[in-house]
Structure formats: structure tokens, C-alpha cells
CSV table of C-alpha atoms in Angstrom, one decimal:
chain,number,residue,atom,x,y,z
A,401,MET,CA,-22.3,1.7,-9.2
A,402,ILE,CA,-18.7,0.8,-9.4
A,403,CYS,CA,-16.8,1.1,-12.6
A,404,LEU,CA,-13.7,-1.3,-13.6
A,405,ALA,CA,-11.5,1.0,-15.3
A,406,ASP,CA,-9.2,-2.1,-16.6
A,407,CYS,CA,-6.5,-1.0,-20.2
A,408,ASN,CA,-6.4,-3.7,-22.3
A,409,ASN,CA,-2.9,-5.5,-22.6
A,410,PHE,CA,-1.5,-3.3,-20.8
A,411,TYR,CA,2.0,-4.1,-21.0
A,412,VAL,CA,1.5,-4.8,-25.0
A,413,SER,CA,-0.6,-1.7,-25.4
A,414,CYS,CA,1.9,0.2,-24.1
A,415,GLU,CA,4.9,-0.4,-26.7
A,416,ARG,CA,2.1,0.5,-30.0
A,417,VAL,CA,2.1,3.8,-27.8
A,418,PHE,CA,5.2,5.1,-28.8
A,419,ALA,CA,5.5,2.5,-32.2
A,420,PRO,CA,2.0,3.0,-34.0
A,421,LYS,CA,3.5,0.4,-36.6
A,422,LEU,CA,2.7,-2.0,-34.1
A,423,GLU,CA,-1.1,-1.7,-34.4
A,424,LYS,CA,-2.2,-4.9,-36.4
A,425,ARG,CA,0.5,-6.6,-35.4
A,426,PRO,CA,1.1,-10.3,-33.4
A,427,VAL,CA,3.4,-8.7,-30.1
A,428,VAL,CA,4.3,-10.5,-27.0
A,429,VAL,CA,6.1,-8.8,-24.0
A,430,LEU,CA,8.5,-11.7,-22.3
A,431,SER,CA,9.4,-11.9,-18.6
A,432,ASN,CA,12.8,-11.2,-17.0
A,433,ASN,CA,15.6,-13.0,-18.7
A,434,ASP,CA,13.6,-13.4,-22.0
A,435,GLY,CA,11.9,-16.1,-20.6
A,436,CYS,CA,8.2,-16.8,-21.7
A,437,VAL,CA,5.5,-14.6,-22.6
A,438,ILE,CA,3.5,-12.8,-20.1
A,439,ALA,CA,1.5,-10.6,-22.4
A,440,ARG,CA,0.1,-11.0,-25.6
A,441,SER,CA,-1.6,-8.6,-28.0
A,442,GLU,CA,-5.3,-10.1,-29.7
A,443,GLU,CA,-3.3,-11.0,-33.1
A,444,ALA,CA,-0.8,-13.1,-31.3
A,445,LYS,CA,-3.6,-14.5,-29.0
A,446,ALA,CA,-5.4,-15.5,-32.4
A,447,LEU,CA,-1.8,-17.1,-33.4
A,448,GLY,CA,-2.4,-19.4,-30.5
A,449,ILE,CA,0.8,-17.9,-28.7
A,450,LYS,CA,-0.4,-19.1,-24.7
A,451,MET,CA,0.1,-17.4,-21.4
A,452,GLY,CA,3.6,-18.1,-20.5
A,453,VAL,CA,4.6,-20.1,-23.6
A,454,PRO,CA,8.9,-20.3,-23.1
A,455,PHE,CA,10.1,-17.9,-25.9
A,456,PHE,CA,11.8,-20.3,-27.6
A,457,GLN,CA,9.2,-22.7,-28.5
A,458,ILE,CA,7.2,-19.4,-30.7
A,459,ASP,CA,10.6,-17.7,-31.8
A,460,TYR,CA,10.0,-19.3,-35.5
A,461,LEU,CA,7.1,-17.2,-35.9
A,462,ILE,CA,9.5,-14.0,-36.2
A,463,GLN,CA,9.7,-14.7,-39.5
A,464,LYS,CA,6.7,-16.7,-40.7
A,465,GLU,CA,4.4,-14.1,-38.9
A,466,ASN,CA,6.0,-11.4,-38.9
A,467,LEU,CA,5.5,-11.3,-34.9
A,468,ALA,CA,7.1,-7.8,-33.0
A,469,VAL,CA,8.3,-9.6,-29.1
A,470,PHE,CA,9.7,-6.9,-26.1
A,471,SER,CA,11.5,-7.5,-23.2
A,472,SER,CA,9.1,-6.3,-20.0
A,473,ASN,CA,10.0,-2.8,-19.6
A,474,TYR,CA,8.9,-2.1,-15.9
A,475,THR,CA,10.1,1.8,-16.2
A,476,LEU,CA,7.8,2.6,-18.9
A,477,TYR,CA,5.2,0.7,-17.8
A,478,GLY,CA,5.3,2.1,-14.4
A,479,ASP,CA,5.1,5.7,-15.3
A,480,MET,CA,2.2,4.9,-17.5
A,481,SER,CA,0.0,3.0,-15.2
A,482,ALA,CA,0.9,6.2,-13.5
A,483,ARG,CA,-0.5,8.3,-16.2
A,484,VAL,CA,-4.0,6.6,-16.5
A,485,MET,CA,-4.2,6.0,-12.6
A,486,GLU,CA,-3.9,10.0,-12.6
A,487,ALA,CA,-6.5,10.5,-15.6
A,488,LEU,CA,-8.7,8.1,-13.8
A,489,ASN,CA,-8.7,10.5,-10.5
A,490,LEU,CA,-10.1,13.3,-13.2
A,491,PHE,CA,-13.4,11.3,-13.4
A,492,SER,CA,-14.4,10.5,-9.6
A,493,PRO,CA,-13.4,11.2,-6.4
A,494,GLU,CA,-12.8,7.8,-5.2
A,495,THR,CA,-10.7,5.7,-7.3
A,496,GLU,CA,-9.2,2.2,-5.7
A,497,ILE,CA,-6.1,1.1,-7.6
A,498,TYR,CA,-6.4,-2.5,-8.1
A,499,SER,CA,-3.4,-3.1,-9.8
A,500,ILE,CA,-0.8,-2.0,-12.3
A,501,ASP,CA,-3.9,-1.8,-14.9
A,502,GLU,CA,-6.6,-1.9,-13.3
A,503,ALA,CA,-8.7,0.7,-11.0
A,504,PHE,CA,-12.5,0.7,-9.3
A,505,LEU,CA,-14.3,4.3,-9.7
A,506,ASN,CA,-17.0,5.1,-7.6
A,507,LEU,CA,-19.8,6.7,-10.1
A,508,GLU,CA,-22.6,7.8,-7.5
A,509,GLY,CA,-22.7,11.3,-9.0
A,510,ALA,CA,-20.2,11.3,-10.8
A,511,ALA,CA,-22.1,11.9,-13.8
A,512,ALA,CA,-23.9,14.7,-14.5
A,513,ASN,CA,-27.6,14.6,-14.5
A,514,SER,CA,-28.3,14.4,-18.4
A,515,GLN,CA,-25.1,11.7,-18.7
A,516,SER,CA,-26.6,8.1,-18.3
A,517,LEU,CA,-23.5,5.4,-16.5
A,518,THR,CA,-22.5,3.9,-20.1
A,519,GLU,CA,-21.9,7.6,-21.9
A,520,LYS,CA,-20.0,8.4,-18.7
A,521,GLY,CA,-18.0,5.1,-19.4
A,522,VAL,CA,-17.7,5.9,-22.9
A,523,GLU,CA,-15.9,9.4,-22.0
A,524,ILE,CA,-13.5,7.5,-19.3
A,525,LYS,CA,-12.6,5.1,-22.1
A,526,SER,CA,-12.4,7.8,-24.9
A,527,LYS,CA,-10.8,10.5,-23.4
A,528,ILE,CA,-8.1,7.8,-21.5
A,529,LYS,CA,-8.0,7.2,-25.2
A,530,LYS,CA,-7.0,10.1,-26.6
A,531,TRP,CA,-4.6,11.7,-23.6
A,532,LEU,CA,-2.9,8.7,-23.2
A,533,GLY,CA,-3.3,6.2,-26.4
A,534,LEU,CA,-4.5,3.2,-24.3
A,535,PRO,CA,-7.6,1.2,-25.1
A,536,VAL,CA,-9.6,0.4,-21.6
A,537,SER,CA,-12.7,-1.6,-21.4
A,538,ILE,CA,-14.8,0.4,-18.6
A,539,GLY,CA,-17.7,-2.4,-16.7
A,540,ILE,CA,-20.4,-0.9,-14.2
A,541,ALA,CA,-22.3,-2.6,-12.3
A,542,PRO,CA,-23.6,-2.5,-8.7
A,543,ASN,CA,-20.5,-4.0,-7.1
A,544,LYS,CA,-16.8,-5.0,-7.4
A,545,THR,CA,-17.2,-8.2,-7.9
A,546,LEU,CA,-20.4,-7.6,-10.7
A,547,ALA,CA,-18.1,-5.1,-12.1
A,548,LYS,CA,-15.2,-7.4,-12.8
A,549,ILE,CA,-18.0,-9.9,-14.6
A,550,ALA,CA,-19.8,-6.7,-16.5
A,551,ASN,CA,-16.1,-6.0,-17.5
A,552,ARG,CA,-15.4,-9.2,-19.1
A,553,VAL,CA,-18.3,-8.7,-21.0
A,554,ALA,CA,-17.5,-5.4,-22.5
A,555,LYS,CA,-13.8,-6.6,-23.7
A,556,LYS,CA,-15.6,-8.6,-25.6
A,557,SER,CA,-17.9,-5.9,-27.0
A,558,ASN,CA,-17.3,-3.2,-30.4
A,559,ARG,CA,-18.5,-0.3,-27.8
A,560,GLY,CA,-15.5,-1.4,-24.8
A,561,VAL,CA,-18.6,-0.2,-22.6
A,562,PHE,CA,-20.4,-2.9,-20.9
A,563,GLU,CA,-23.5,-1.3,-18.2
A,564,LEU,CA,-24.6,-4.9,-15.4
A,565,ALA,CA,-27.6,-3.6,-13.5
A,566,ASP,CA,-30.9,-5.1,-15.1
A,567,GLU,CA,-31.8,-7.7,-13.0
A,568,LYS,CA,-32.5,-10.0,-16.0
A,569,LEU,CA,-29.3,-9.4,-17.5
A,570,ILE,CA,-27.3,-9.7,-14.5
A,571,LYS,CA,-29.2,-13.2,-14.4
A,572,GLU,CA,-28.2,-14.2,-18.7
A,573,VAL,CA,-24.2,-12.9,-18.1
A,574,LEU,CA,-23.9,-15.3,-14.6
A,575,ALA,CA,-25.5,-17.8,-16.1
A,576,GLU,CA,-23.4,-17.3,-19.2
A,577,THR,CA,-20.3,-16.8,-17.2
A,578,SER,CA,-18.1,-19.9,-16.0
A,579,ILE,CA,-17.8,-20.6,-12.6
A,580,ARG,CA,-13.8,-19.5,-13.5
A,581,ASP,CA,-14.1,-16.3,-14.4
A,582,VAL,CA,-15.5,-14.8,-11.8
A,583,TRP,CA,-13.6,-13.0,-9.3
A,584,GLY,CA,-11.3,-14.5,-6.5
A,585,ILE,CA,-13.1,-18.6,-7.5
A,586,GLY,CA,-9.6,-19.7,-7.5
A,587,TYR,CA,-8.1,-23.5,-9.1
A,588,ASN,CA,-9.5,-25.5,-5.8
A,589,SER,CA,-12.8,-23.8,-5.8
A,590,THR,CA,-13.3,-24.5,-9.3
A,591,LYS,CA,-12.7,-27.8,-8.2
A,592,LYS,CA,-15.3,-28.2,-5.2
A,593,LEU,CA,-18.1,-26.2,-7.1
A,594,ASN,CA,-18.0,-28.3,-10.2
A,595,ALA,CA,-18.6,-31.4,-8.0
A,596,LEU,CA,-21.2,-30.2,-6.7
A,597,GLY,CA,-22.8,-29.3,-10.3
A,598,ILE,CA,-21.6,-26.1,-10.0
A,599,LYS,CA,-20.8,-24.7,-13.5
A,600,ASN,CA,-22.2,-21.0,-13.9
A,601,ALA,CA,-21.6,-17.8,-12.2
A,602,PHE,CA,-25.8,-17.6,-12.3
A,603,GLN,CA,-25.8,-21.4,-10.0
A,604,LEU,CA,-23.4,-19.8,-7.5
A,605,LYS,CA,-25.5,-16.9,-6.9
A,606,ASN,CA,-28.0,-19.2,-5.6
A,607,LEU,CA,-26.0,-20.5,-3.7
A,608,ASP,CA,-26.5,-21.1,0.3
A,609,ARG,CA,-24.6,-18.8,2.1
A,610,ARG,CA,-24.4,-21.3,5.0
A,611,HIS,CA,-22.9,-23.5,2.6
A,612,ALA,CA,-21.0,-21.0,1.0
A,613,ARG,CA,-18.9,-20.6,3.8
A,614,LYS,CA,-18.3,-24.0,4.9
A,615,LEU,CA,-17.5,-24.4,1.7
A,616,LEU,CA,-15.8,-21.3,1.0
A,617,THR,CA,-14.7,-19.7,3.6
A,618,VAL,CA,-15.9,-15.8,4.0
A,619,VAL,CA,-14.0,-14.8,0.6
A,620,GLY,CA,-16.0,-17.0,-1.1
A,621,ALA,CA,-19.6,-15.7,1.2
A,622,ARG,CA,-18.8,-12.3,0.1
A,623,ILE,CA,-18.8,-13.2,-3.6
A,624,VAL,CA,-22.2,-14.9,-3.3
A,625,GLU,CA,-23.6,-12.0,-1.7
A,626,GLU,CA,-22.7,-9.6,-4.1
A,627,LEU,CA,-23.3,-11.8,-7.1
A,628,ASN,CA,-26.9,-11.3,-5.2
A,629,GLY,CA,-26.2,-7.1,-5.8
A,630,LYS,CA,-25.3,-6.7,-2.2
A,631,ILE,CA,-22.3,-4.3,-1.9
A,632,CYS,CA,-19.5,-6.5,0.8
A,633,LEU,CA,-16.0,-4.9,-0.8
A,634,PRO,CA,-15.9,-1.9,-0.2
A,635,LEU,CA,-13.6,0.2,-2.0
A,636,GLU,CA,-10.3,0.8,-0.3
A,637,LEU,CA,-9.6,4.6,-1.3
A,638,VAL,CA,-6.0,4.5,1.1
A,639,PRO,CA,-3.7,1.5,0.1
A,640,PRO,CA,-2.9,-0.9,3.4
A,641,PRO,CA,0.5,0.3,4.7
A,642,LYS,CA,3.7,-2.8,3.1
A,643,LYS,CA,4.6,-4.3,5.1
A,644,SER,CA,7.4,-5.6,3.3
A,645,ILE,CA,9.6,-4.4,0.0
A,646,THR,CA,12.1,-6.4,-2.4
A,647,CYS,CA,14.2,-6.6,-4.4
A,648,SER,CA,15.5,-9.2,-6.1
A,649,ARG,CA,16.1,-10.8,-10.3
A,650,SER,CA,17.3,-14.0,-11.4
A,651,PHE,CA,20.8,-13.8,-13.3
A,652,GLY,CA,21.7,-13.4,-17.4
A,653,VAL,CA,24.0,-15.7,-16.8
A,654,PRO,CA,25.3,-18.4,-13.4
A,655,VAL,CA,27.7,-16.6,-11.4
A,656,GLU,CA,29.8,-18.6,-8.8
A,657,SER,CA,31.6,-15.8,-7.3
A,658,GLY,CA,30.8,-14.2,-4.2
A,659,GLN,CA,32.3,-10.4,-5.2
A,660,ILE,CA,30.1,-10.2,-8.4
A,661,LEU,CA,26.4,-11.3,-5.9
A,662,GLN,CA,28.1,-8.2,-3.9
A,663,GLU,CA,27.6,-5.8,-5.8
A,664,ALA,CA,24.0,-7.2,-7.4
A,665,LEU,CA,22.5,-7.0,-3.6
A,666,ASP,CA,24.3,-3.7,-3.3
A,667,SER,CA,22.5,-3.1,-6.9
A,668,TYR,CA,19.3,-4.2,-5.3
A,669,LEU,CA,19.5,-2.6,-2.2
A,670,VAL,CA,19.7,0.8,-3.6
A,671,LYS,CA,16.7,-0.1,-4.9
A,672,ALA,CA,14.9,-0.9,-2.7
A,673,GLY,CA,16.2,2.2,0.2
A,674,GLU,CA,14.9,4.1,-2.9
A,675,LYS,CA,11.3,2.8,-2.5
A,676,LEU,CA,11.5,2.6,1.4
A,677,ARG,CA,12.8,6.6,1.0
A,678,LYS,CA,9.7,7.2,-1.4
A,679,GLN,CA,6.9,6.2,1.1
A,680,ASN,CA,8.6,7.6,3.9
A,681,LEU,CA,9.3,5.0,5.6
A,682,THR,CA,12.3,2.9,7.8
A,683,ALA,CA,12.8,-0.6,8.4
A,684,ASN,CA,13.9,-3.0,11.8
A,685,ALA,CA,14.8,-5.2,9.9
A,686,VAL,CA,16.8,-6.4,6.5
A,687,THR,CA,16.8,-10.4,5.0
A,688,VAL,CA,18.7,-11.4,2.2
A,689,PHE,CA,18.6,-14.8,0.7
A,690,LEU,CA,20.1,-16.4,-2.3
A,691,ALA,CA,19.2,-19.5,-4.5
A,692,THR,CA,20.9,-21.9,-7.5
A,693,ASN,CA,18.8,-22.8,-10.4
A,694,ARG,CA,16.4,-25.7,-9.0
A,695,PHE,CA,16.1,-26.5,-13.2
A,696,SER,CA,19.6,-26.9,-13.1
A,697,LYS,CA,21.4,-30.1,-12.3
A,698,GLN,CA,24.8,-28.5,-10.9
A,699,LEU,CA,24.7,-28.7,-7.4
A,700,GLN,CA,21.8,-27.4,-5.3
A,701,TYR,CA,21.9,-24.5,-2.5
A,702,SER,CA,19.5,-22.0,-1.2
A,703,ASN,CA,19.6,-20.4,2.1
A,704,SER,CA,18.6,-17.2,4.4
A,705,LEU,CA,19.1,-14.9,7.0
A,706,THR,CA,17.4,-12.2,8.8
A,707,ILE,CA,18.9,-9.8,11.3
A,708,GLU,CA,17.1,-7.7,13.1
A,709,LEU,CA,18.5,-3.9,13.5
A,710,ALA,CA,18.8,-2.1,17.2
A,711,ASN,CA,17.2,1.3,14.8
A,712,ALA,CA,14.7,1.4,12.3
A,713,THR,CA,16.7,3.3,9.2
A,714,ASN,CA,16.4,4.4,6.0
A,715,SER,CA,20.1,5.1,4.9
A,716,THR,CA,21.3,2.7,2.2
A,717,LYS,CA,24.9,2.9,4.1
A,718,GLU,CA,23.7,1.4,7.3
A,719,LEU,CA,21.6,-0.8,5.3
A,720,ARG,CA,24.2,-2.1,3.5
A,721,ALA,CA,26.8,-2.5,6.2
A,722,TRP,CA,24.1,-5.1,7.9
A,723,THR,CA,23.3,-7.1,4.0
A,724,ARG,CA,27.4,-7.2,3.2
A,725,LYS,CA,27.0,-8.6,7.2
A,726,ALA,CA,24.3,-11.0,6.1
A,727,LEU,CA,25.4,-12.4,1.7
A,728,THR,CA,28.6,-13.4,3.4
A,729,GLN,CA,27.7,-15.5,6.2
A,730,ILE,CA,24.9,-18.1,3.9
A,731,PHE,CA,27.4,-17.8,1.0
A,732,ARG,CA,28.8,-20.7,-0.1
A,733,HIS,CA,31.4,-21.1,-2.2
A,734,GLY,CA,31.4,-24.0,-4.9
A,735,TYR,CA,28.2,-23.4,-6.8
A,736,LEU,CA,26.0,-21.7,-9.5
A,737,TYR,CA,23.8,-19.2,-8.3
A,738,LYS,CA,21.2,-18.2,-10.1
A,739,LYS,CA,19.6,-15.4,-8.0
A,740,VAL,CA,20.4,-13.0,-5.1
A,741,GLY,CA,17.2,-10.9,-3.2
A,742,VAL,CA,16.9,-8.4,-0.5
A,743,ILE,CA,13.6,-7.8,1.9
A,744,LEU,CA,13.2,-5.0,4.3
A,745,GLN,CA,10.9,-5.7,6.8
A,746,GLY,CA,9.8,-4.0,10.4
A,747,LEU,CA,8.5,-1.0,8.3
A,748,GLN,CA,7.1,1.9,10.0
A,749,PRO,CA,6.8,5.1,9.1
A,750,GLU,CA,9.9,8.0,9.7
A,751,THR,CA,7.6,9.8,11.4
A,752,SER,CA,8.0,6.8,14.3
A,753,GLU,CA,12.0,7.2,14.6
A,754,THR,CA,13.0,7.2,18.4
A,755,ILE,CA,16.0,9.2,18.3
A,756,ARG,CA,19.1,7.6,18.8
A,757,LEU,CA,21.6,7.3,21.1
A,758,TYR,CA,24.8,7.3,19.7
A,759,GLY,CA,25.3,8.3,16.0
A,760,GLU,CA,22.5,10.6,15.9
A,761,LYS,CA,24.4,13.1,13.4
A,762,ASN,CA,25.9,11.3,10.8
A,763,TYR,CA,22.3,9.9,11.0
A,764,GLU,CA,21.2,13.1,9.7
A,765,LYS,CA,23.9,13.6,8.0
A,766,ASP,CA,23.4,10.2,6.0
A,767,LYS,CA,19.5,11.2,6.1
A,768,ARG,CA,20.4,14.8,3.9
A,769,LEU,CA,23.1,12.4,1.5
A,770,MET,CA,20.4,10.0,0.6
A,771,GLN,CA,18.0,12.6,0.0
A,772,ALA,CA,20.9,14.2,-2.4
A,773,LEU,CA,20.9,11.1,-4.3
A,774,ASP,CA,17.6,10.6,-4.4
A,775,ASN,CA,16.9,13.7,-6.2
A,776,ILE,CA,19.9,13.1,-8.7
A,777,SER,CA,18.7,9.2,-9.8
A,778,LYS,CA,15.1,11.0,-10.0
A,779,ARG,CA,16.4,13.6,-12.7
A,780,TYR,CA,18.8,11.9,-14.8
A,781,GLY,CA,18.3,7.4,-13.8
A,782,ARG,CA,20.0,5.4,-11.4
A,783,GLU,CA,23.3,5.2,-13.9
A,784,ILE,CA,23.7,8.2,-13.3
A,785,ILE,CA,25.4,8.5,-10.0
A,786,GLY,CA,25.8,5.1,-7.6
A,787,PHE,CA,26.2,4.2,-3.3
A,788,GLY,CA,29.4,2.5,-3.1
A,789,ILE,CA,29.3,0.5,-7.0
A,790,LYS,CA,31.9,0.5,-8.9
A,791,LYS,CA,31.4,0.7,-13.0
A,792,SER,CA,31.5,-2.7,-14.2
A,793,GLU,CA,30.0,-4.2,-16.8
A,794,LYS,CA,27.3,-6.3,-14.9
A,795,THR,CA,26.9,-9.3,-17.2
A,796,TRP,CA,24.7,-10.7,-13.9
A,797,GLN,CA,22.0,-8.5,-15.2
A,798,MET,CA,19.1,-10.5,-16.4
A,799,LYS,CA,18.5,-10.7,-20.4
A,800,ALA,CA,17.2,-7.8,-21.5
A,801,GLU,CA,17.8,-7.9,-25.7
A,802,ARG,CA,15.0,-6.8,-26.8
A,803,LYS,CA,13.9,-4.7,-24.1
A,804,SER,CA,12.7,-0.6,-26.0
A,805,ARG,CA,12.9,3.0,-24.7
A,806,ARG,CA,12.2,4.4,-21.4
A,807,TYR,CA,10.0,7.0,-23.9
A,808,THR,CA,8.5,8.6,-20.9
A,809,THR,CA,11.1,8.7,-18.1
A,810,CYS,CA,14.7,9.5,-19.8
A,811,LEU,CA,16.4,12.4,-21.5
A,812,SER,CA,18.1,10.3,-23.8
A,813,ASP,CA,15.1,8.4,-24.7
A,814,LEU,CA,12.6,10.7,-25.9
A,815,LEU,CA,11.3,10.4,-29.9
A,816,HIS,CA,12.7,12.4,-32.2
A,817,ILE,CA,10.6,13.7,-34.1
A,818,GLY,CA,12.5,14.7,-37.7
A,819,GLY,CA,12.0,17.7,-40.2
């Protein structure tokens, strides 16, 4: 049996862990530059706030409905996610991290002889709440697709745990599940199936396999098989290797200066380089891209350039020389830029590096320097020390006027309890 553990309203729940007064209060979290709503509490949903609605359209609710609004705090959310996944590993050695707030667990043999799978789910839910303060819904079923559906039911139940194993119960639940709510069935597939009169998951379950493959490709055929109780999507216990690392942000204000663009690009490269080394990878190519605001009435321009490297590297110093060269070639004066970014490509394990004919000693020196910088950044934060980046106001940074503190990753942001 497969269990899907899904944190409820994850971003909002993370904010509530460190501000209990937000319980029962409508809360929303905004996207980059405080643009649109990307997370809502149940109370906010009850007010009719839709996912993706621009913030300026609902700002009047702050006073009217006592709405709490937060800028995205990805540092906090990422760390809380890591803690959730570490805790889930205690309940099953076979765990697949599916997203920042979801994980599949293999419960075969995980429950004690005297404990049912539903009781095991209740235990997981209660302990995650106790250890981390986060509410979790648990769906249990024979495979991933059914576990996803079971989890949807669990979110609506008072218990927060739902086991979908009995054939009669599966039939009833699938008949009540809209086709658009089946995992893996997108908008276009929903239109095709609706045209055939297939409106719910039970009707999809009974679709001929060959017809399903022709209509929905191999992925759709596998979904039909899983709705019939078979296992076609096994757990991915080892995440597939990354093919690229991208770091980019939209600016809080338009940027015209090439020097400021370079400062932003250098900052993004530092973050991308840290990720590269953390995963013990090197890059064989770099891509730099920039673009104006396509929603603006100003002159439009966008461009990108990829440079293949003679030697794979994870040295920020080496990569910076190439990203600056690329930016110089694609930058054009007279435009107001909204975004710049870097993509590290052709990733391979660091152990696959070949010996350099020239500059090997300098590269080894760079690697020791990068390791020292990573250790300092990890302990004290990126703002303590930079690499080739001067201290400035950084007017290009994203808007984050309502950002909470980094409660779990920064010593200066720790909560203080008065006597």
C-alpha cells in the first residue's frame, strides 16, 4: 500500500507555525514581487479569494476581513520541507519526495501487526503536527494514482486520513471524482474525455486500454491501469539527476543600467554555484538570458546566449567570467529590463572531471576557496560575505514588503521569548 502525505496549505501553515495568532484568521502568501496570491488558508478561500488573483484586487480585505498577507519566504518553506521529509523517512525507508509539500511512502511492512494502515496514517499525521506544527493529510491506496484521490478525500474529512482499498469504496469514490481531479489528466485531456462523455474517474477506469493509449498516450494508459488497481508508477527512491540549474528573478523595479544587470547576474550565479557544488556536480555550459517586461508598453527586447566550456567546472570564479562575457554580448542600451538569469547546463558528477592540461593548480585553489565561501554562507547567511559583489542598495531585488523572518535558518531571526 502507498501513502501520500501532503501538507495542507503548506506556505500558509509554515507562517502559522511561528505566529499561532494567525490560526482561524484568513491568510494569503504572494508570489515574487508581491504580485499574485499563490497560497491561501481555508478562511481565505471562504472569502472567495482565488488562486492567482492579483494582490491589488484584494488589498481592501486587509482591513475589511482582517486578512493577513505575506511575501514568499522560500528560505523558510524550503527548510520546513526538508524537516517534513526527514520526519517521514522515520515511518518508511522507501520514500519518494514528490514536491516541496508532498511525499509518497511505501507502507508495506511499516505498520505493526496490531496496527491498521489507517491507524498508521493517523500516527504519521499526529506526529508531524506534534514535531513540526504542520497539518498533514494522509491518503492510503494500492498505488500512486489512487493515493492521490484518497488524499483529496482525506483533506475534506475531519480525521484527515483516508484509506482507499475496498473495491466497493473505490467504485463510489471514483464515481464522485471529477475527471479533472485525476492526477495526470490535464486540461486538454479533460476536454477530449468530456467529448466522449467521460466525466468522472470511474468512467475513465472502464475506458478500453488501447483507446486510452491512443487518446491520452502512454501516460494516460498507465493512469487507467492504476485506476484499476495495478501499479504502473513505482516509487522513485532516488531522484533523477538534474539536467540544469536555473537562477533568475523578476526585478522589483525596471533596470536600464548594464552595470546593475551585471550585479544582479553575479548574485544569481553565486546561488546557482552553491547549488551546483552542494550536489557535487559540474557544468559544461552556461546560458545567460535577459528580457524586458512583455506586459509593458515600452520597447520590447529579449535575448539569450549559451557558451560551451572547454572544461567542466563548478567554480563561481570561472563561471562568472563566462556569464559576464555572455551578458556583454546580448545587452542592448535603451531598454527597461525586467529579468536577467543564468542556466548551468550539461551537468555531470564532479568525480567525472578530467585532469586539465593548463591551470590545474589554480582550479584546485578555486575549489578550496569555493568550499570556504560555501561554509561561511551556510553558517552565517549569504549576505555576510560575497564573491565579486560590492555592497549596494540592490534596488533590482524583488519586492518582498511583507516577508516573515527566516526563523529556522538565520540566528538573528530566531524567536525571542521574554521572561
